[in-house]
Coordinates of C-alpha atoms in Angstrom, one line a residue:
M31 CA 87.1 84.9 130.9
I32 CA 85.6 82.5 133.4
S33 CA 82.1 83.9 133.9
S34 CA 81.0 81.0 136.2
L35 CA 83.3 82.0 139.0
A36 CA 80.8 84.2 140.8
L37 CA 79.4 82.5 143.9
P38 CA 75.7 82.7 144.5
D39 CA 74.5 84.7 147.4
R40 CA 72.4 83.5 150.3
D41 CA 69.3 81.6 149.2
D42 CA 70.7 80.8 145.8
E43 CA 73.6 78.9 147.4
R44 CA 71.2 76.0 148.1
D45 CA 71.4 75.2 144.4
V46 CA 75.2 74.9 144.4
C47 CA 75.4 71.8 146.6
I48 CA 73.5 68.8 145.5
L49 CA 74.0 67.1 148.8
T50 CA 71.7 68.1 151.7
F51 CA 73.7 70.0 154.2
A52 CA 73.2 67.3 156.8
D53 CA 75.9 65.5 154.9
L54 CA 78.2 68.4 155.3
E55 CA 77.7 69.2 159.0
L56 CA 80.8 70.2 160.9
K57 CA 79.8 67.9 163.7
E58 CA 79.1 70.8 166.1
H59 CA 75.5 70.0 166.9
L60 CA 74.5 72.9 169.1
Q61 CA 71.3 72.8 171.3
F62 CA 69.3 75.9 170.7
P63 CA 66.7 77.1 173.2
S64 CA 63.0 77.4 172.4
K65 CA 62.0 80.1 169.9
S66 CA 59.9 81.8 172.6
H67 CA 63.1 82.4 174.6
P68 CA 64.6 85.9 174.0
K69 CA 68.0 84.3 173.3
A70 CA 66.5 82.0 170.7
E71 CA 66.3 84.6 168.0
F72 CA 69.9 85.5 168.4
D73 CA 71.0 81.9 168.3
A74 CA 68.8 81.2 165.3
R75 CA 70.5 84.1 163.4
A76 CA 73.9 82.8 164.4
R77 CA 73.1 79.3 163.2
K78 CA 71.7 80.6 159.9
K79 CA 74.9 82.6 159.5
H80 CA 77.0 79.5 160.3
V81 CA 75.1 77.3 157.8
S82 CA 75.3 80.0 155.1
A83 CA 79.1 80.2 155.7
K84 CA 79.5 76.5 155.4
R85 CA 77.6 76.3 152.2
K86 CA 79.7 79.1 150.7
A87 CA 82.9 77.4 152.0
F88 CA 81.9 74.1 150.5
A89 CA 81.0 75.7 147.1
L90 CA 84.3 77.7 147.1
F91 CA 86.3 74.6 147.8
V92 CA 84.6 72.6 145.0
K93 CA 85.1 75.6 142.6
T94 CA 88.9 75.5 143.2
K95 CA 89.0 71.9 141.9
E96 CA 87.5 72.7 138.5
V97 CA 89.4 71.8 135.3
V98 CA 88.5 72.1 131.7
A99 CA 88.1 68.6 130.4
D100 CA 89.6 67.4 127.1
S101 CA 90.5 70.9 126.1
C102 CA 92.4 71.1 122.8
C103 CA 92.8 74.8 122.8
P104 CA 93.0 77.6 125.5
T105 CA 89.5 78.1 126.8
S106 CA 87.6 79.0 129.9
A107 CA 85.4 76.8 132.1
S108 CA 82.3 78.4 130.6
Q109 CA 83.3 77.4 127.0
G110 CA 83.8 73.6 127.5
P111 CA 82.9 70.6 129.6
V112 CA 84.0 71.0 133.2
H113 CA 85.4 68.2 135.3
W114 CA 86.8 68.3 138.8
R115 CA 90.3 67.1 139.8
C116 CA 91.1 66.3 143.5
C117 CA 93.4 63.9 145.3
Q118 CA 94.6 62.6 141.9
Q119 CA 91.0 61.6 141.0
T120 CA 88.8 63.0 138.2
F121 CA 85.1 63.6 138.8
K122 CA 82.8 64.1 135.8
D123 CA 79.7 65.1 137.7
L124 CA 78.9 67.6 140.4
A125 CA 77.4 64.9 142.7
G126 CA 80.7 62.9 142.6
I127 CA 83.0 65.8 143.6
H128 CA 80.5 66.8 146.3
R129 CA 80.5 63.4 147.8
H130 CA 84.3 63.3 147.7
V131 CA 84.7 66.7 149.4
A132 CA 82.2 65.8 152.1
A133 CA 84.0 62.6 152.8
H134 CA 87.6 63.6 152.6
H135 CA 88.0 67.4 153.0
F136 CA 86.0 68.1 156.2
A137 CA 89.0 70.0 157.7
D138 CA 89.5 72.1 154.6
V139 CA 85.8 73.1 154.5
R140 CA 85.8 73.9 158.3
Q141 CA 88.9 76.1 157.9
Q142 CA 87.3 78.0 155.0
T143 CA 84.1 78.3 157.0
A144 CA 85.9 79.9 159.9
T145 CA 87.6 82.4 157.5
I146 CA 84.3 83.4 155.9
L147 CA 82.6 83.8 159.3
K148 CA 85.5 86.2 160.3
Q149 CA 84.9 88.2 157.2
I150 CA 81.1 88.3 157.8
T151 CA 81.8 89.5 161.4
A152 CA 84.2 92.2 160.1
E153 CA 81.6 93.4 157.6
A154 CA 79.0 93.6 160.3
D155 CA 81.3 95.7 162.4
V156 CA 81.8 98.1 159.5
I157 CA 78.1 98.5 159.0
S158 CA 77.6 99.0 162.7
S159 CA 80.2 101.7 162.8
R160 CA 78.6 103.4 159.8
F161 CA 75.3 103.8 161.7
S162 CA 77.1 105.2 164.8
T163 CA 79.6 107.5 163.0
D164 CA 78.2 107.7 159.5
K165 CA 81.8 107.2 158.3
L166 CA 83.2 104.1 156.8
P167 CA 86.9 103.2 157.2
K168 CA 88.8 103.0 154.0
P169 CA 89.7 99.5 153.0
K170 CA 93.4 98.6 153.3
G171 CA 93.6 97.4 149.8
P172 CA 91.5 97.0 146.6
L173 CA 88.6 94.6 146.6
Y174 CA 88.6 91.8 144.0
R175 CA 86.0 90.4 141.7
P176 CA 86.4 87.0 140.0
Q177 CA 85.4 88.5 136.7
E178 CA 88.5 90.8 136.6
T179 CA 90.0 91.0 133.1
L180 CA 92.3 88.1 132.3
P181 CA 95.2 88.4 129.9
D182 CA 94.6 88.0 126.2
I183 CA 96.0 84.7 125.0
S184 CA 94.6 84.7 121.4
H185 CA 98.0 85.3 120.0
I186 CA 99.5 82.2 121.6
G187 CA 98.9 78.8 120.0
A188 CA 97.4 75.9 122.1
A189 CA 100.6 73.8 121.8
E190 CA 102.8 76.7 123.0
L191 CA 100.5 77.6 125.9
M192 CA 100.3 74.1 127.2
S193 CA 103.8 73.0 126.4
E194 CA 105.4 70.5 128.8
T195 CA 108.7 72.4 128.6
G196 CA 108.5 75.5 130.7
Q197 CA 109.2 77.0 134.1
V198 CA 108.3 76.8 137.8
L199 CA 107.9 80.2 139.5
L200 CA 108.5 80.7 143.2
F201 CA 107.3 84.0 144.7
Y202 CA 105.8 85.7 147.7
C203 CA 104.6 89.2 148.6
Y204 CA 103.8 90.5 152.0
C205 CA 101.2 93.2 151.8
E206 CA 97.8 93.9 153.4
V207 CA 95.0 92.1 151.5
A208 CA 91.5 93.4 152.2
D209 CA 89.6 90.6 150.4
P210 CA 91.6 87.3 150.6
E211 CA 88.6 85.2 149.3
G212 CA 88.2 87.5 146.3
L213 CA 91.9 87.4 145.5
C214 CA 91.7 83.6 145.8
L215 CA 89.0 83.4 143.2
W216 CA 90.9 85.7 140.8
Q217 CA 94.1 83.6 141.2
K218 CA 92.1 80.5 140.5
A219 CA 90.7 82.1 137.3
L220 CA 94.1 83.4 136.2
C221 CA 95.9 80.1 136.7
Q222 CA 93.2 78.1 134.9
H223 CA 93.2 80.6 132.1
L224 CA 96.9 80.1 131.6
H225 CA 96.9 76.3 132.3
L226 CA 99.1 76.7 135.3
K227 CA 99.4 74.1 138.1
G228 CA 100.9 74.5 141.6
K229 CA 100.1 75.8 145.0
V230 CA 99.1 79.3 146.2
R231 CA 98.5 80.4 149.8
I232 CA 96.6 83.6 150.4
A233 CA 96.1 85.5 153.7
S234 CA 95.4 88.9 154.9
E235 CA 99.2 89.3 155.2
G236 CA 99.9 88.6 151.5
I237 CA 100.4 85.8 148.9
N238 CA 102.8 82.9 148.6
G239 CA 102.9 80.7 145.5
T240 CA 104.8 78.2 143.4
V241 CA 103.2 77.6 140.0
G242 CA 104.4 75.8 136.9
G243 CA 103.5 76.1 133.2
S244 CA 104.8 76.8 129.8
T245 CA 107.3 79.6 129.3
S246 CA 104.7 81.8 127.6
A247 CA 102.1 81.2 130.4
T248 CA 104.5 81.9 133.2
H249 CA 105.7 85.1 131.5
L250 CA 102.1 86.3 131.2
Y251 CA 101.4 85.4 134.8
V252 CA 104.3 87.5 136.0
D253 CA 103.2 90.5 133.8
V254 CA 99.7 90.3 135.2
M255 CA 100.8 90.0 138.8
L256 CA 103.2 93.0 138.4
S257 CA 100.4 95.2 136.9
H258 CA 97.8 94.3 139.6
P259 CA 96.9 97.3 141.8
L260 CA 97.6 95.4 145.0
F261 CA 101.1 94.3 144.1
K262 CA 102.2 97.2 141.9
G263 CA 105.3 98.9 143.3
I264 CA 105.7 96.2 145.9
L265 CA 106.2 93.0 144.0
M266 CA 109.1 93.2 141.5
R267 CA 110.1 91.1 138.6
D268 CA 113.2 90.1 140.4
D269 CA 111.0 88.6 143.2
F270 CA 110.0 85.7 140.9
K271 CA 112.4 82.9 141.2
Q272 CA 112.5 80.8 138.0
S273 CA 113.7 77.3 137.7
E274 CA 114.7 76.3 134.2
I275 CA 117.7 74.4 135.3
P276 CA 118.7 71.7 132.8
P277 CA 119.2 68.0 133.8
T278 CA 122.2 67.4 135.9
P279 CA 124.4 64.3 135.8
G280 CA 122.9 61.5 137.9
T281 CA 121.0 58.3 137.9
R282 CA 119.6 57.0 134.6
V283 CA 116.0 56.1 134.7
S284 CA 116.8 52.6 133.5
E285 CA 118.7 52.0 136.7
C286 CA 115.7 52.4 138.8
I287 CA 112.7 50.2 139.5
P288 CA 110.3 50.6 136.6
G289 CA 107.4 52.8 137.6
W290 CA 108.8 53.8 140.9
C291 CA 111.4 56.5 140.2
E292 CA 110.7 57.4 136.7
G293 CA 112.0 60.8 135.6
V294 CA 114.6 61.2 138.3
E295 CA 117.0 62.8 135.8
T296 CA 115.0 65.8 134.7
S297 CA 114.9 69.1 136.5
T298 CA 113.1 71.1 133.9
G299 CA 110.1 73.0 135.1
G300 CA 106.5 73.2 133.9
A301 CA 102.9 72.3 134.9
H302 CA 103.9 68.6 135.0
C303 CA 105.8 69.3 138.2
F304 CA 102.5 69.5 140.1
P305 CA 99.6 67.0 140.2
D306 CA 97.0 69.8 140.2
L307 CA 96.2 73.4 141.1
R308 CA 95.6 74.2 144.8
I309 CA 94.7 77.7 145.9
G310 CA 93.3 78.6 149.3
V311 CA 92.9 81.2 152.0
F312 CA 94.9 80.6 155.3
E313 CA 95.8 82.6 158.4
E314 CA 99.5 82.7 157.3
I315 CA 101.1 82.6 153.9
V316 CA 103.9 80.5 155.5
P317 CA 102.9 78.2 158.4
L318 CA 105.0 79.5 161.3
G319 CA 102.1 78.7 163.7
I320 CA 101.9 82.1 165.2
N321 CA 99.2 84.8 164.5
P322 CA 100.7 87.3 162.0
K323 CA 99.4 90.1 164.3
K324 CA 101.7 88.8 167.1
V325 CA 104.8 88.3 164.9
S326 CA 104.5 90.5 161.8
Y327 CA 106.6 90.4 158.7
K328 CA 107.1 94.2 159.3
E329 CA 109.5 93.3 162.1
T330 CA 111.8 91.2 159.8
G331 CA 115.5 91.1 160.0
I332 CA 117.9 93.0 157.7
H333 CA 117.9 91.8 154.1
L334 CA 121.2 90.9 152.5
T335 CA 121.6 90.6 148.7
P336 CA 123.1 87.4 147.4
K337 CA 126.4 89.3 147.0
E338 CA 126.3 90.7 150.5
F339 CA 125.4 87.3 151.9
H340 CA 128.3 85.7 150.0
I341 CA 130.7 88.2 151.4
E342 CA 129.4 87.5 155.0
V343 CA 129.7 83.8 154.5
E344 CA 133.2 84.1 153.2
K345 CA 134.2 86.1 156.2
Y346 CA 132.5 83.6 158.5
L347 CA 134.3 80.6 157.0
S348 CA 137.7 82.3 156.9
K349 CA 137.6 82.7 160.7
G350 CA 137.1 79.0 161.3
N351 CA 135.9 78.0 164.8
K352 CA 136.5 81.5 166.1
A353 CA 133.6 82.8 164.0
Q354 CA 131.1 80.6 165.8
K355 CA 131.7 82.6 169.0
D356 CA 130.0 85.7 167.6
T357 CA 128.1 84.5 164.4
I358 CA 125.7 81.7 163.5
L359 CA 125.0 80.8 159.9
L360 CA 121.4 79.4 160.4
D361 CA 119.5 77.2 158.0
C362 CA 115.7 77.8 158.5
R363 CA 114.5 74.8 156.5
N364 CA 113.5 71.3 157.5
F365 CA 116.0 68.6 158.2
Y366 CA 115.2 66.7 154.9
E367 CA 115.9 69.8 152.9
S368 CA 119.3 70.6 154.6
K369 CA 120.3 66.9 154.5
I370 CA 120.8 67.0 150.7
G371 CA 122.1 70.6 150.4
H372 CA 123.3 73.5 152.6
F373 CA 125.8 76.3 153.1
Q374 CA 129.2 75.2 154.4
G375 CA 129.6 75.7 158.1
C376 CA 125.9 76.2 158.8
L377 CA 123.8 75.2 161.8
A378 CA 120.9 73.1 160.4
P379 CA 118.2 72.4 163.0
D380 CA 117.0 68.9 163.0
I381 CA 113.3 69.9 162.8
R382 CA 110.6 68.4 160.6
K383 CA 108.3 71.4 160.2
F384 CA 108.8 75.2 160.0
S385 CA 106.1 75.5 162.7
Y386 CA 108.6 73.9 165.1
F387 CA 111.1 76.8 164.5
P388 CA 109.7 79.1 167.2
I389 CA 110.0 76.2 169.7
Y390 CA 113.5 75.6 168.6
V391 CA 114.4 79.2 169.2
D392 CA 112.8 79.2 172.6
K393 CA 114.7 76.0 173.6
N394 CA 118.0 77.4 172.4
L395 CA 118.0 81.0 173.5
E396 CA 121.5 80.8 175.1
L397 CA 122.8 79.6 171.7
F398 CA 121.7 82.9 170.1
R399 CA 122.4 85.3 172.9
G400 CA 124.7 88.1 171.9
K401 CA 125.3 86.6 168.4
R402 CA 125.0 87.9 164.9
V403 CA 122.7 85.5 163.0
L404 CA 122.8 85.0 159.2
M405 CA 119.7 83.2 158.1
Y406 CA 118.7 81.6 154.8
C407 CA 115.9 79.4 153.4
T408 CA 114.7 78.3 149.9
G409 CA 113.2 81.5 148.6
G410 CA 113.3 83.9 151.5
I411 CA 109.8 83.7 152.8
R412 CA 110.4 81.6 155.9
C413 CA 113.2 84.0 156.9
E414 CA 110.8 86.9 156.8
R415 CA 108.7 85.6 159.7
G416 CA 111.5 83.5 161.3
S417 CA 113.8 86.4 161.6
A418 CA 111.0 88.5 163.0
Y419 CA 110.4 85.9 165.7
L420 CA 114.1 85.7 166.6
R421 CA 114.3 89.5 166.8
S422 CA 111.3 89.6 169.1
K423 CA 113.4 87.8 171.7
G424 CA 115.7 90.7 172.0
I425 CA 118.8 88.6 172.5
C426 CA 120.7 88.8 169.2
K427 CA 123.4 91.3 168.3
G428 CA 121.9 91.4 164.8
V429 CA 119.6 89.3 162.6
Y430 CA 120.2 89.2 158.8
H431 CA 118.8 87.0 156.1
L432 CA 119.4 86.2 152.4
K433 CA 116.9 88.1 150.2
G434 CA 115.5 85.8 147.6
G435 CA 116.9 82.7 149.4
I436 CA 119.1 80.0 148.0
H437 CA 117.3 80.3 144.6
K438 CA 118.6 83.8 144.0
Y439 CA 122.0 83.0 145.5
L440 CA 122.6 80.1 143.1
E441 CA 121.7 82.4 140.2
E442 CA 124.6 84.7 141.0
F443 CA 127.0 82.2 142.6
P444 CA 126.4 78.7 141.2
D445 CA 129.9 77.7 142.4
G446 CA 129.7 79.6 145.7
F447 CA 129.5 78.3 149.2
Y448 CA 126.3 76.3 148.8
R449 CA 126.9 72.5 148.5
G450 CA 124.6 69.8 147.3
K451 CA 121.1 70.0 145.8
L452 CA 118.2 72.4 146.5
F453 CA 115.0 70.8 147.8
V454 CA 111.9 72.0 146.1
F455 CA 108.2 71.3 147.0
D456 CA 107.0 69.8 143.8
E457 CA 107.4 66.5 142.1
R458 CA 111.0 67.1 141.1
Y459 CA 112.1 67.2 144.8
T460 CA 115.5 68.6 143.9
I461 CA 117.2 71.0 141.5
S462 CA 120.8 72.0 141.2
S463 CA 123.3 74.1 139.4
S464 CA 126.2 71.7 140.0
G465 CA 126.8 67.9 140.4
D466 CA 127.5 68.0 144.1
V467 CA 126.2 65.1 146.2
I468 CA 126.6 65.4 149.9
S469 CA 123.9 63.0 151.2
A470 CA 123.9 59.2 151.3
C471 CA 121.6 56.2 150.7
R472 CA 119.8 55.1 153.8
Y473 CA 120.7 51.5 153.3
C474 CA 124.2 51.2 151.9
G475 CA 125.7 54.6 152.6
N476 CA 126.7 55.3 149.0
L477 CA 126.4 59.0 147.8
W478 CA 122.8 59.6 146.8
D479 CA 120.4 62.6 146.9
Q480 CA 117.3 61.6 144.9
Y481 CA 114.3 61.6 147.2
R482 CA 111.3 59.4 146.7
I483 CA 108.1 58.7 148.6
C484 CA 108.2 55.6 150.8
S485 CA 106.9 52.7 148.8
T486 CA 104.6 51.5 151.7
Q487 CA 101.1 53.0 151.5
P488 CA 99.9 55.2 153.0
C489 CA 103.3 56.4 154.5
H490 CA 104.3 59.8 153.1
Q491 CA 107.9 60.0 154.4
L492 CA 110.7 60.8 152.0
V493 CA 113.5 58.3 151.6
L494 CA 117.0 58.3 150.1
T495 CA 117.7 54.9 148.6
C496 CA 120.1 54.3 145.7
S497 CA 119.4 52.5 142.5
Q498 CA 121.2 49.3 143.7
C499 CA 119.2 49.2 146.9
Q500 CA 116.0 49.8 145.0
R501 CA 116.7 46.7 142.9
K502 CA 117.0 44.7 146.1
G503 CA 113.5 45.9 147.1
L504 CA 114.7 48.4 149.7
T505 CA 112.3 51.2 148.9
A506 CA 110.8 52.1 152.2
C507 CA 111.7 54.9 154.6
C508 CA 112.4 52.7 157.7
P509 CA 112.6 49.0 158.8
V510 CA 109.0 49.1 160.0
C511 CA 107.6 50.2 156.6
Q512 CA 110.0 47.8 154.8
K513 CA 108.5 44.8 156.7
K514 CA 105.0 45.9 155.8
G515 CA 105.8 45.6 152.1
P516 CA 104.8 48.0 149.2
F517 CA 101.1 47.5 149.8
M518 CA 98.8 47.5 152.8
A519 CA 95.1 46.8 153.4
P520 CA 92.9 49.7 152.3
N521 CA 91.8 52.2 154.8
L522 CA 88.3 51.0 155.5
S523 CA 87.2 54.4 157.0
G524 CA 87.8 56.1 153.7
Q525 CA 89.7 58.9 155.4
A526 CA 93.1 59.8 154.1
F527 CA 95.9 60.0 156.7
K528 CA 99.6 60.3 157.0
E529 CA 101.1 57.4 158.9
Q530 CA 103.4 58.1 161.8
C531 CA 106.0 55.4 161.1
E532 CA 109.3 54.7 162.9
C533 CA 111.1 57.5 161.2
T534 CA 108.7 60.1 162.7
E535 CA 108.1 58.5 166.1
M536 CA 111.7 58.1 167.0
R537 CA 112.7 61.6 165.9
Q538 CA 113.1 64.2 168.6
Q539 CA 110.6 66.9 167.6
V540 CA 112.8 69.9 168.6
P541 CA 116.5 69.4 169.4
V542 CA 118.4 71.4 172.1
E543 CA 121.9 72.4 170.8
R544 CA 125.0 72.2 172.9
V545 CA 126.2 75.8 173.6

């Protein structure tokens, strides 16, 4: 049990942050009228509420970075020394992590502040309605407390619980969450308790996560999630996609540049697939870029099981070019995902972010008009909102999508109509159930599908470069980065950023397809 998770209230919050709040200002220096002015009291209350929300947001962000240091057995943060892990750095004192968050995570704190302010406003509205009607509306879901009971792990040995060999779970659940911040704290406590790493997005519309850990830990995590009141009856065991895929034939580590592409051969899951644990509250559990109230998951397309989808794709491919007149097999993922693996005969939009998908639809309405659309993505979550947006246009004959995504399809049809590797958003980059390679090295054109980060700092673009080209020093994503070399002068501002190199600048953001 992690007893230190409870955040202090109001005045006690001043003790949480060692830095003075001047260091954490959101740079929105408002001019307030004199206290003698009638509006001054209201503005002063608003400012106090704003400052309180910022303090709480800052403390909450710092809390999510806690790790138990030098733990040799399963324990909670209250039973051992606590360190903080963020941006691949370890901080051993509270002042250090506070300085780091204040300097590098301004946007994260601001976003969390806005979320807390919305919650405060909503609570105020509830209180106001109570005085006017003496009736409180029932919450749409259970409220959460960070001290909720965590699973018993006393029967599991430390070595087994923290084993490097394990699983990566991919899951999502659309449901109404009344207390996203509370659910966030509980998820943080649960994952720390089970020594899981990964990423979890929480919003009022549900939860979306990918976490890795030992087999025992991931099994316990699934059991706890299924028994939770919010997810019980909605989230099913089959909704958790598990990747325990063994290594596939490919490049040997010894063929690559030492230290640059180590471990390319393994696809086994576990906590090692993620650098840390990141859990936060957002407006959407998948970033479509549109308010969930405007395009709701409740308006999604028709789900097709892997078997039903397989039959539809088989019919589509058997008709050849004639099928394209009335059906579109649409890949909803980003271009770098579909480049290394996709369904035969699909339309794979050349987009870099899922938030570009609505713009892509709007620019290609004639392409979809009067057609049946078969959609798919990695695990199914992007199709939930993506199909809802396409349906909202009222131009398609029917919109269908693969339930459980490519993950579930490959479990049932490893030799089906999907070709190549499956891109995953962790440090493995790809997993596969076959040895298919459909993509090529950027430099020589030889077959290659092992992604790596561009060797030029601080560029974050992915690059396909084979082992032979790596030995020649061709390890960057584009000629511009290649000329800069593997290292660049440090960023004097101290602010992390993603460089917009030639790869990004020359790419058309949203393509228009020829009808």
